[in-house]
Amino acid sequence: MAGRHGATIIAEHVEVETGKSAKRPKLLEAIRHAKLTNSTLVVAKLDRLARNAYFTRTLKESKQKFTCCDNEHANDLTIDLLAVIAEHEARAIATRTREALAVVKERGKPLGSARLGHWDGREDRRQEGIVKGLPLPSPNTAASRGSTTATYSFRR
């Protein structure tokens, strides 16, 4: 995208995080960098920027220039609509996941690391976690967590 627009990528920040999470250190770092260098924030996909319409709207209102590779010609209305749709979809995914896990749990099937055979061939990893004092993943949340890779770049 940068080449088509005669732009130069001056920094790249990659974050492996769910778009639903409010803890987005790399995204905040990318926004700060774009502001300091008066650059445009380039996001790989709008729905990975945030699954929170308020965050997207706040970013737009901050006057920080940004564009999304998956919809580079989007205007303010399109961005607002897609942000609201992404937020709705995040809620729908969470609801479907909770309902599906409740059904599986109700049937008595173990979830997450409690599953029979889950640690087979990986006992050393489990033992390392126990030694470090790290809690084992909760069966209720381990299967419902998702992560996404998002790339934030800048151009002049």
Short mmCIF file of C-alpha atoms in Angstrom, two decimals:
data_model
loop_
_atom_site.label_atom_id
_atom_site.label_comp_id
_atom_site.label_asym_id
_atom_site.label_seq_id
_atom_site.Cartn_x
_atom_site.Cartn_y
_atom_site.Cartn_z
CA MET A 1 0.00 0.00 0.00
CA ALA A 2 2.81 2.42 0.83
CA GLY A 3 4.38 1.95 -2.61
CA ARG A 4 1.12 2.74 -4.42
CA HIS A 5 0.86 6.03 -2.57
CA GLY A 6 4.52 7.10 -2.76
CA ALA A 7 4.83 6.75 1.00
CA THR A 8 7.61 5.37 3.15
CA ILE A 9 7.06 3.09 6.13
CA ILE A 10 9.03 4.64 8.96
CA ALA A 11 8.10 2.21 11.76
CA GLU A 12 6.22 -1.01 12.24
CA HIS A 13 4.54 -2.25 15.40
CA VAL A 14 3.13 -5.76 15.56
CA GLU A 15 0.76 -6.80 18.33
CA VAL A 16 -0.65 -10.25 18.99
CA GLU A 17 -3.75 -9.40 20.92
CA THR A 18 -7.47 -9.64 20.60
CA GLY A 19 -9.14 -6.55 19.18
CA LYS A 20 -11.57 -6.74 22.07
CA SER A 21 -8.89 -6.15 24.68
CA ALA A 22 -8.41 -2.67 26.13
CA LYS A 23 -4.76 -3.47 26.90
CA ARG A 24 -3.07 -2.70 23.60
CA PRO A 25 0.44 -1.42 24.42
CA LYS A 26 1.78 -1.73 20.87
CA LEU A 27 -1.22 0.08 19.41
CA LEU A 28 -0.83 2.93 21.90
CA GLU A 29 2.89 3.06 21.10
CA ALA A 30 2.06 3.19 17.39
CA ILE A 31 -0.43 6.04 17.88
CA ARG A 32 2.09 8.01 19.97
CA HIS A 33 4.77 7.49 17.32
CA ALA A 34 2.43 8.59 14.51
CA LYS A 35 1.55 11.77 16.43
CA LEU A 36 5.20 12.57 17.20
CA THR A 37 6.24 12.14 13.57
CA ASN A 38 3.07 13.66 12.10
CA SER A 39 2.55 10.45 10.15
CA THR A 40 -0.47 8.46 9.11
CA LEU A 41 -1.25 5.37 11.15
CA VAL A 42 -1.75 2.46 8.76
CA VAL A 43 -3.69 -0.50 10.15
CA ALA A 44 -3.89 -3.86 8.41
CA LYS A 45 -7.60 -4.40 9.11
CA LEU A 46 -10.15 -2.06 10.64
CA ASP A 47 -11.81 -4.81 12.69
CA ARG A 48 -8.41 -5.59 14.23
CA LEU A 49 -7.85 -1.97 15.23
CA ALA A 50 -10.53 -2.29 17.87
CA ARG A 51 -13.75 -4.11 18.38
CA ASN A 52 -14.90 -1.13 20.33
CA ALA A 53 -16.67 1.61 18.37
CA TYR A 54 -15.92 4.16 21.10
CA PHE A 55 -12.16 3.60 20.74
CA THR A 56 -12.30 3.94 16.95
CA ARG A 57 -14.46 7.06 17.24
CA THR A 58 -12.07 8.56 19.82
CA LEU A 59 -9.11 7.88 17.52
CA LYS A 60 -10.95 9.61 14.67
CA GLU A 61 -11.89 12.60 16.87
CA SER A 62 -8.27 12.96 18.01
CA LYS A 63 -7.47 14.11 14.46
CA GLN A 64 -4.80 11.42 14.16
CA LYS A 65 -4.70 10.45 10.49
CA PHE A 66 -5.17 6.73 9.94
CA THR A 67 -6.09 4.40 7.14
CA CYS A 68 -6.87 0.71 6.89
CA CYS A 69 -5.33 -1.52 4.24
CA ASP A 70 -8.49 -3.61 3.93
CA ASN A 71 -10.61 -0.54 3.11
CA GLU A 72 -8.31 2.35 2.25
CA HIS A 73 -11.04 4.42 0.61
CA ALA A 74 -13.36 4.30 3.63
CA ASN A 75 -14.80 7.63 4.71
CA ASP A 76 -15.89 8.65 8.23
CA LEU A 77 -19.34 7.12 7.84
CA THR A 78 -17.96 3.80 6.58
CA ILE A 79 -15.41 3.62 9.40
CA ASP A 80 -18.09 4.33 12.02
CA LEU A 81 -20.43 1.70 10.58
CA LEU A 82 -17.70 -0.94 10.31
CA ALA A 83 -16.54 -0.21 13.87
CA VAL A 84 -20.08 -0.67 15.22
CA ILE A 85 -20.46 -3.89 13.22
CA ALA A 86 -17.10 -5.18 14.54
CA GLU A 87 -18.17 -4.39 18.12
CA HIS A 88 -21.48 -6.18 17.60
CA GLU A 89 -19.72 -9.20 16.10
CA ALA A 90 -17.30 -9.36 19.06
CA ARG A 91 -20.25 -9.49 21.45
CA ALA A 92 -21.99 -12.12 19.31
CA ILE A 93 -18.85 -14.29 19.21
CA ALA A 94 -18.46 -14.04 23.00
CA THR A 95 -22.11 -15.00 23.52
CA ARG A 96 -21.93 -17.96 21.14
CA THR A 97 -18.71 -19.15 22.78
CA ARG A 98 -20.14 -18.90 26.32
CA GLU A 99 -23.29 -20.74 25.28
CA ALA A 100 -21.38 -23.50 23.48
CA LEU A 101 -18.98 -24.00 26.41
CA ALA A 102 -21.92 -24.12 28.84
CA VAL A 103 -23.53 -26.88 26.78
CA VAL A 104 -20.28 -28.87 26.64
CA LYS A 105 -19.71 -28.38 30.37
CA GLU A 106 -23.31 -29.38 31.14
CA ARG A 107 -22.68 -32.64 29.28
CA GLY A 108 -19.81 -33.28 31.69
CA LYS A 109 -17.00 -32.95 29.18
CA PRO A 110 -13.78 -31.49 30.64
CA LEU A 111 -12.59 -28.25 29.06
CA GLY A 112 -9.15 -26.71 28.50
CA SER A 113 -6.18 -28.31 30.25
CA ALA A 114 -8.50 -30.61 32.22
CA ARG A 115 -9.12 -32.65 29.05
CA LEU A 116 -7.89 -36.22 29.15
CA GLY A 117 -4.63 -36.46 27.20
CA HIS A 118 -4.13 -32.69 27.00
CA TRP A 119 -0.72 -32.86 28.66
CA ASP A 120 0.43 -36.07 26.92
CA GLY A 121 3.89 -35.45 25.54
CA ARG A 122 3.98 -32.04 27.19
CA GLU A 123 4.28 -32.98 30.85
CA ASP A 124 7.49 -30.93 31.08
CA ARG A 125 5.58 -27.75 30.18
CA ARG A 126 2.98 -28.42 32.84
CA GLN A 127 5.70 -29.09 35.41
CA GLU A 128 7.52 -25.85 34.44
CA GLY A 129 4.31 -23.93 35.04
CA ILE A 130 3.80 -25.59 38.41
CA VAL A 131 7.39 -24.87 39.44
CA LYS A 132 7.08 -21.21 38.42
CA GLY A 133 3.89 -20.98 40.42
CA LEU A 134 1.88 -20.06 37.37
CA PRO A 135 -1.78 -20.96 37.60
CA LEU A 136 -3.06 -23.52 35.15
CA PRO A 137 -5.50 -22.08 32.60
CA SER A 138 -9.08 -22.00 33.77
CA PRO A 139 -11.25 -24.34 31.71
CA ASN A 140 -13.90 -21.63 31.50
CA THR A 141 -11.64 -19.08 29.87
CA ALA A 142 -8.90 -21.00 28.08
CA ALA A 143 -11.08 -22.01 25.15
CA SER A 144 -12.79 -18.65 24.85
CA ARG A 145 -9.64 -16.56 24.51
CA GLY A 146 -8.73 -15.58 20.99
CA SER A 147 -5.79 -13.64 19.69
CA THR A 148 -5.23 -11.72 16.57
CA THR A 149 -2.17 -10.40 14.82
CA ALA A 150 -2.40 -6.77 13.80
CA THR A 151 0.29 -4.68 12.14
CA TYR A 152 0.48 -0.94 12.60
CA SER A 153 2.73 0.99 10.24
CA PHE A 154 3.31 4.61 9.45
CA ARG A 155 3.89 6.55 6.32
CA ARG A 156 4.67 10.13 5.45
#
